[in-house]
Amino acid sequence: MARPDLNLLVTLDVLLEEGSVTRAGERLALSPSAMSRALARLRRATGDPLLVRAGRGLVPTPRALELRDRVRSLVREAEEVLRPAGKLDLATLERTFALRGSDGFVERFGPELVAGVGDEAPGVRLRFVRKTDKSTGPLRDGAVDLETGVVELALPPDVLGRPLFTDRFVGVVRNEHPLSGGKVTTARYASARHVHVSRRGLTEGLVDEALHPTGRRREVVTVVDGFGAAVALARASDLVATVPERHTTDLRRGMHSFELPFPAPEVTVSLLWHVRLDADPAHRWLRDRVLDVCRQVLGLP
């Protein structure tokens, strides 16, 4: 069965409102002959004359009268669907957004983000999800709305990104650790026992790549899957955790942090989202809030 031409709904709406082929044609910018052909198509589609002559004018048939309100409603709804989204009203917005991030992001930026969002849009809820891998699948399938992370490879075409801030690695130990006193040299750093962070269980990463040109290697004795776990182990033992400075400020509170004695690797933390949400006004507002909070907390311009 052939699919009906939905453009005929607009034509029928105007015809029933005007009750005149000529006036309907003028409103639709169609010639009288084109309007007559459109009426003929409507008659075939509905199996009803719709408008019949009465003296010098046209009058609607019972079927036309039956359809008039329904057609008008359908056309108005279609116009609403095809109209750009209205202005975002944060005071009445009710929506839940899921944000996926690695250890430290919620602790560092969550309180200000939750407070700021609550002030502007009290009906919005934020759900923070721990990031366990670098897959963009959760963004693609709609499980999460936003994600933070370091982009190591080119993003797929359906995922968009925006840099939030640059972070560099620092060392952290408990206050009683030997490295908490005196100058930390490459030799002292390398000879200590280390906890390494890798979601894939690897024993080397960016820090080791930066250390290798010195001719030294770390003694990695344990591997964890998050910065929070690494800092917790360093706080309770003589292990050294090497973690992003800005990302872990709150996690490292009360411990001794030090600059690495070799060029510290830097990473750029970005905000990621799926292209289908790019034009959504509420999503765009939340993206701006995340960026503003990061700048505010880190004192960035």
One Martini backbone bead per residue (centre of mass of N, CA, C, O) as a GRO file, in nm:
protein
  301
    1MET     BB    1   0.094   0.038   0.024
    2ALA     BB    2   0.075   0.356  -0.025
    3ARG     BB    3   0.200   0.640   0.090
    4PRO     BB    4   0.083   0.919   0.198
    5ASP     BB    5   0.053   1.260   0.140
    6LEU     BB    6   0.110   1.485   0.398
    7ASN     BB    7   0.071   1.760   0.248
    8LEU     BB    8  -0.245   1.734   0.226
    9LEU     BB    9  -0.317   1.833   0.509
   10VAL     BB   10  -0.264   2.132   0.460
   11THR     BB   11  -0.458   2.166   0.226
   12LEU     BB   12  -0.714   2.075   0.377
   13ASP     BB   13  -0.707   2.285   0.601
   14VAL     BB   14  -0.737   2.534   0.414
   15LEU     BB   15  -0.991   2.453   0.263
   16LEU     BB   16  -1.179   2.428   0.517
   17GLU     BB   17  -1.132   2.724   0.609
   18GLU     BB   18  -1.211   2.878   0.329
   19GLY     BB   19  -1.409   2.740   0.108
   20SER     BB   20  -1.176   2.791  -0.125
   21VAL     BB   21  -0.973   2.749  -0.390
   22THR     BB   22  -0.860   3.031  -0.434
   23ARG     BB   23  -0.783   3.113  -0.141
   24ALA     BB   24  -0.608   2.867  -0.085
   25GLY     BB   25  -0.404   2.919  -0.313
   26GLU     BB   26  -0.304   3.193  -0.203
   27ARG     BB   27  -0.192   3.082   0.070
   28LEU     BB   28  -0.013   2.847  -0.094
   29ALA     BB   29   0.098   2.944  -0.369
   30LEU     BB   30  -0.130   2.848  -0.582
   31SER     BB   31  -0.278   2.764  -0.847
   32PRO     BB   32  -0.589   2.684  -0.945
   33SER     BB   33  -0.501   2.419  -1.089
   34ALA     BB   34  -0.328   2.305  -0.854
   35MET     BB   35  -0.562   2.308  -0.650
   36SER     BB   36  -0.750   2.118  -0.804
   37ARG     BB   37  -0.556   1.877  -0.801
   38ALA     BB   38  -0.541   1.852  -0.493
   39LEU     BB   39  -0.845   1.796  -0.452
   40ALA     BB   40  -0.851   1.539  -0.620
   41ARG     BB   41  -0.654   1.383  -0.436
   42LEU     BB   42  -0.824   1.401  -0.180
   43ARG     BB   43  -1.068   1.248  -0.289
   44ARG     BB   44  -0.918   0.983  -0.341
   45ALA     BB   45  -0.803   0.936  -0.054
   46THR     BB   46  -1.104   0.962   0.099
   47GLY     BB   47  -1.367   0.905  -0.077
   48ASP     BB   48  -1.446   1.222  -0.100
   49PRO     BB   49  -1.550   1.541  -0.201
   50LEU     BB   50  -1.575   1.753   0.059
   51LEU     BB   51  -1.635   1.970  -0.179
   52VAL     BB   52  -1.933   2.142  -0.280
   53ARG     BB   53  -2.152   2.285  -0.476
   54ALA     BB   54  -2.327   2.609  -0.379
   55GLY     BB   55  -2.374   2.779  -0.615
   56ARG     BB   56  -2.087   2.989  -0.591
   57GLY     BB   57  -1.999   2.781  -0.382
   58LEU     BB   58  -1.862   2.592  -0.107
   59VAL     BB   59  -1.929   2.285   0.066
   60PRO     BB   60  -1.920   2.072   0.318
   61THR     BB   61  -1.910   1.764   0.402
   62PRO     BB   62  -1.954   1.548   0.652
   63ARG     BB   63  -1.662   1.442   0.629
   64ALA     BB   64  -1.527   1.720   0.647
   65LEU     BB   65  -1.640   1.794   0.926
   66GLU     BB   66  -1.510   1.550   1.070
   67LEU     BB   67  -1.200   1.634   0.986
   68ARG     BB   68  -1.131   1.927   1.063
   69ASP     BB   69  -1.021   1.908   1.360
   70ARG     BB   70  -0.811   1.686   1.313
   71VAL     BB   71  -0.644   1.831   1.098
   72ARG     BB   72  -0.574   2.080   1.263
   73SER     BB   73  -0.425   1.928   1.487
   74LEU     BB   74  -0.208   1.789   1.313
   75VAL     BB   75  -0.082   2.044   1.195
   76ARG     BB   76  -0.003   2.178   1.464
   77GLU     BB   77   0.178   1.948   1.562
   78ALA     BB   78   0.375   1.955   1.323
   79GLU     BB   79   0.470   2.247   1.370
   80GLU     BB   80   0.593   2.190   1.649
   81VAL     BB   81   0.799   1.975   1.563
   82LEU     BB   82   0.937   2.181   1.333
   83ARG     BB   83   1.011   2.359   1.560
   84PRO     BB   84   1.207   2.513   1.740
   85ALA     BB   85   1.314   2.516   2.035
   86GLY     BB   86   1.246   2.646   2.309
   87LYS     BB   87   1.308   2.814   2.570
   88LEU     BB   88   1.488   2.758   2.841
   89ASP     BB   89   1.348   2.636   3.158
   90LEU     BB   90   1.505   2.591   3.453
   91ALA     BB   91   1.273   2.606   3.670
   92THR     BB   92   1.108   2.348   3.507
   93LEU     BB   93   1.325   2.150   3.480
   94GLU     BB   94   1.308   1.784   3.426
   95ARG     BB   95   1.611   1.597   3.487
   96THR     BB   96   1.847   1.331   3.413
   97PHE     BB   97   2.202   1.314   3.453
   98ALA     BB   98   2.480   1.132   3.324
   99LEU     BB   99   2.811   1.106   3.472
  100ARG     BB  100   3.131   1.008   3.347
  101GLY     BB  101   3.413   0.917   3.565
  102SER     BB  102   3.694   0.939   3.728
  103ASP     BB  103   3.878   0.951   3.975
  104GLY     BB  104   3.818   1.275   4.143
  105PHE     BB  105   3.597   1.439   4.002
  106VAL     BB  106   3.376   1.441   4.215
  107GLU     BB  107   3.547   1.545   4.455
  108ARG     BB  108   3.640   1.814   4.305
  109PHE     BB  109   3.349   1.904   4.132
  110GLY     BB  110   3.072   1.810   4.247
  111PRO     BB  111   2.974   2.017   4.462
  112GLU     BB  112   2.960   2.267   4.268
  113LEU     BB  113   2.778   2.140   4.054
  114VAL     BB  114   2.535   2.069   4.228
  115ALA     BB  115   2.485   2.355   4.337
  116GLY     BB  116   2.455   2.508   4.066
  117VAL     BB  117   2.226   2.339   3.949
  118GLY     BB  118   2.025   2.378   4.186
  119ASP     BB  119   1.996   2.688   4.156
  120GLU     BB  120   1.893   2.684   3.848
  121ALA     BB  121   1.784   2.356   3.855
  122PRO     BB  122   1.593   2.189   4.082
  123GLY     BB  123   1.489   1.944   3.869
  124VAL     BB  124   1.785   1.846   3.857
  125ARG     BB  125   1.973   1.546   3.812
  126LEU     BB  126   2.273   1.383   3.927
  127ARG     BB  127   2.462   1.104   3.783
  128PHE     BB  128   2.733   0.926   3.896
  129VAL     BB  129   2.980   0.747   3.700
  130ARG     BB  130   3.208   0.508   3.686
  131LYS     BB  131   3.509   0.472   3.517
  132THR     BB  132   3.634   0.156   3.356
  133ASP     BB  133   3.665   0.275   3.060
  134LYS     BB  134   3.711   0.401   2.707
  135SER     BB  135   3.442   0.357   2.610
  136THR     BB  136   3.171   0.497   2.397
  137GLY     BB  137   2.911   0.331   2.443
  138PRO     BB  138   2.747   0.490   2.664
  139LEU     BB  139   2.702   0.732   2.475
  140ARG     BB  140   2.569   0.585   2.233
  141ASP     BB  141   2.332   0.429   2.419
  142GLY     BB  142   2.252   0.642   2.668
  143ALA     BB  143   2.369   0.582   2.961
  144VAL     BB  144   2.517   0.855   2.905
  145ASP     BB  145   2.573   1.214   2.865
  146LEU     BB  146   2.859   1.234   3.008
  147GLU     BB  147   3.227   1.269   2.976
  148THR     BB  148   3.541   1.212   3.128
  149GLY     BB  149   3.873   1.251   2.971
  150VAL     BB  150   4.139   1.109   2.797
  151VAL     BB  151   4.246   1.171   2.469
  152GLU     BB  152   4.437   0.947   2.267
  153LEU     BB  153   4.239   0.926   2.033
  154ALA     BB  154   4.046   0.955   1.788
  155LEU     BB  155   3.738   1.038   1.755
  156PRO     BB  156   3.452   0.951   1.676
  157PRO     BB  157   3.212   1.102   1.473
  158ASP     BB  158   2.977   1.068   1.721
  159VAL     BB  159   3.197   1.223   1.902
  160LEU     BB  160   3.235   1.486   2.126
  161GLY     BB  161   3.466   1.760   2.227
  162ARG     BB  162   3.603   1.934   2.535
  163PRO     BB  163   3.820   2.109   2.692
  164LEU     BB  164   3.900   2.166   3.039
  165PHE     BB  165   4.201   2.058   3.130
  166THR     BB  166   4.530   2.057   3.253
  167ASP     BB  167   4.746   1.790   3.361
  168ARG     BB  168   4.978   1.679   3.616
  169PHE     BB  169   5.217   1.488   3.757
  170VAL     BB  170   5.247   1.354   4.092
  171GLY     BB  171   5.366   1.288   4.402
  172VAL     BB  172   5.259   1.055   4.676
  173VAL     BB  173   5.278   1.051   5.039
  174ARG     BB  174   5.323   0.987   5.340
  175ASN     BB  175   5.454   1.174   5.602
  176GLU     BB  176   5.654   0.912   5.687
  177HIS     BB  177   5.801   0.912   5.437
  178PRO     BB  178   6.114   0.942   5.304
  179LEU     BB  179   6.010   1.147   5.065
  180SER     BB  180   5.912   1.384   5.271
  181GLY     BB  181   6.229   1.422   5.282
  182GLY     BB  182   6.394   1.603   5.097
  183LYS     BB  183   6.526   1.551   4.798
  184VAL     BB  184   6.383   1.443   4.498
  185THR     BB  185   6.518   1.206   4.315
  186THR     BB  186   6.540   0.984   4.072
  187ALA     BB  187   6.663   0.762   4.246
  188ARG     BB  188   6.463   0.773   4.484
  189TYR     BB  189   6.208   0.731   4.324
  190ALA     BB  190   6.281   0.458   4.176
  191SER     BB  191   6.354   0.289   4.451
  192ALA     BB  192   6.081   0.286   4.516
  193ARG     BB  193   5.758   0.189   4.595
  194HIS     BB  194   5.485   0.122   4.364
  195VAL     BB  195   5.176   0.251   4.245
  196HIS     BB  196   4.966   0.162   3.976
  197VAL     BB  197   4.756   0.297   3.713
  198SER     BB  198   4.523   0.050   3.563
  199ARG     BB  199   4.249  -0.075   3.389
  200ARG     BB  200   4.436  -0.311   3.231
  201GLY     BB  201   4.694  -0.404   3.419
  202LEU     BB  202   4.931  -0.237   3.379
  203THR     BB  203   5.290  -0.149   3.463
  204GLU     BB  204   5.276   0.087   3.247
  205GLY     BB  205   5.320   0.443   3.147
  206LEU     BB  206   5.365   0.775   3.127
  207VAL     BB  207   5.573   0.785   3.356
  208ASP     BB  208   5.769   0.573   3.236
  209GLU     BB  209   5.825   0.724   2.970
  210ALA     BB  210   5.957   0.972   3.123
  211LEU     BB  211   6.179   0.799   3.282
  212HIS     BB  212   6.358   0.635   3.077
  213PRO     BB  213   6.573   0.862   2.984
  214THR     BB  214   6.728   0.830   3.274
  215GLY     BB  215   6.765   0.501   3.324
  216ARG     BB  216   6.510   0.444   3.487
  217ARG     BB  217   6.304   0.235   3.717
  218ARG     BB  218   6.027   0.128   3.847
  219GLU     BB  219   5.880  -0.031   4.139
  220VAL     BB  220   5.611  -0.222   4.072
  221VAL     BB  221   5.387  -0.385   4.318
  222THR     BB  222   5.110  -0.244   4.223
  223VAL     BB  223   4.769  -0.258   4.082
  224VAL     BB  224   4.521  -0.020   3.990
  225ASP     BB  225   4.199   0.136   3.869
  226GLY     BB  226   4.260   0.402   4.059
  227PHE     BB  227   4.338   0.692   4.225
  228GLY     BB  228   4.203   0.639   4.495
  229ALA     BB  229   4.350   0.369   4.554
  230ALA     BB  230   4.638   0.477   4.537
  231VAL     BB  231   4.617   0.686   4.767
  232ALA     BB  232   4.526   0.491   4.988
  233LEU     BB  233   4.784   0.319   4.986
  234ALA     BB  234   4.984   0.552   5.044
  235ARG     BB  235   4.854   0.633   5.320
  236ALA     BB  236   4.896   0.310   5.442
  237SER     BB  237   5.197   0.325   5.320
  238ASP     BB  238   5.519   0.303   5.131
  239LEU     BB  239   5.386   0.399   4.885
  240VAL     BB  240   5.389   0.535   4.555
  241ALA     BB  241   5.195   0.790   4.407
  242THR     BB  242   5.110   0.872   4.063
  243VAL     BB  243   4.925   1.171   3.994
  244PRO     BB  244   4.699   1.391   3.918
  245GLU     BB  245   4.682   1.694   4.056
  246ARG     BB  246   4.393   1.823   4.008
  247HIS     BB  247   4.221   1.556   4.036
  248THR     BB  248   4.359   1.495   4.356
  249THR     BB  249   4.343   1.710   4.581
  250ASP     BB  250   4.140   1.578   4.785
  251LEU     BB  251   4.276   1.294   4.807
  252ARG     BB  252   4.566   1.434   4.921
  253ARG     BB  253   4.481   1.526   5.181
  254GLY     BB  254   4.738   1.512   5.431
  255MET     BB  255   4.973   1.484   5.234
  256HIS     BB  256   5.270   1.426   5.045
  257SER     BB  257   5.373   1.634   4.786
  258PHE     BB  258   5.557   1.606   4.465
  259GLU     BB  259   5.775   1.670   4.234
  260LEU     BB  260   5.908   1.554   3.968
  261PRO     BB  261   6.256   1.473   3.869
  262PHE     BB  262   6.103   1.492   3.594
  263PRO     BB  263   5.930   1.524   3.324
  264ALA     BB  264   5.605   1.578   3.348
  265PRO     BB  265   5.329   1.451   3.256
  266GLU     BB  266   5.062   1.551   3.037
  267VAL     BB  267   4.704   1.615   3.046
  268THR     BB  268   4.385   1.625   2.879
  269VAL     BB  269   4.075   1.709   2.993
  270SER     BB  270   3.761   1.597   2.870
  271LEU     BB  271   3.447   1.655   2.719
  272LEU     BB  272   3.188   1.415   2.643
  273TRP     BB  273   2.961   1.354   2.355
  274HIS     BB  274   2.688   1.300   2.172
  275VAL     BB  275   2.564   1.425   1.878
  276ARG     BB  276   2.252   1.408   1.951
  277LEU     BB  277   2.308   1.635   2.202
  278ASP     BB  278   2.425   1.907   2.091
  279ALA     BB  279   2.134   2.077   2.047
  280ASP     BB  280   2.052   2.049   2.334
  281PRO     BB  281   1.980   2.283   2.562
  282ALA     BB  282   2.025   2.130   2.833
  283HIS     BB  283   2.298   2.005   2.758
  284ARG     BB  284   2.446   2.269   2.697
  285TRP     BB  285   2.416   2.386   2.977
  286LEU     BB  286   2.573   2.161   3.128
  287ARG     BB  287   2.840   2.192   2.981
  288ASP     BB  288   2.890   2.482   3.080
  289ARG     BB  289   2.891   2.416   3.383
  290VAL     BB  290   3.135   2.231   3.387
  291LEU     BB  291   3.336   2.437   3.278
  292ASP     BB  292   3.291   2.654   3.496
  293VAL     BB  293   3.370   2.479   3.741
  294CYS     BB  294   3.659   2.414   3.659
  295ARG     BB  295   3.754   2.708   3.648
  296GLN     BB  296   3.679   2.785   3.938
  297VAL     BB  297   3.834   2.568   4.101
  298LEU     BB  298   4.120   2.627   3.931
  299GLY     BB  299   4.149   2.935   3.844
  300LEU     BB  300   4.055   2.990   3.559
  301PRO     BB  301   3.988   3.205   3.280
   0.00000   0.00000   0.00000
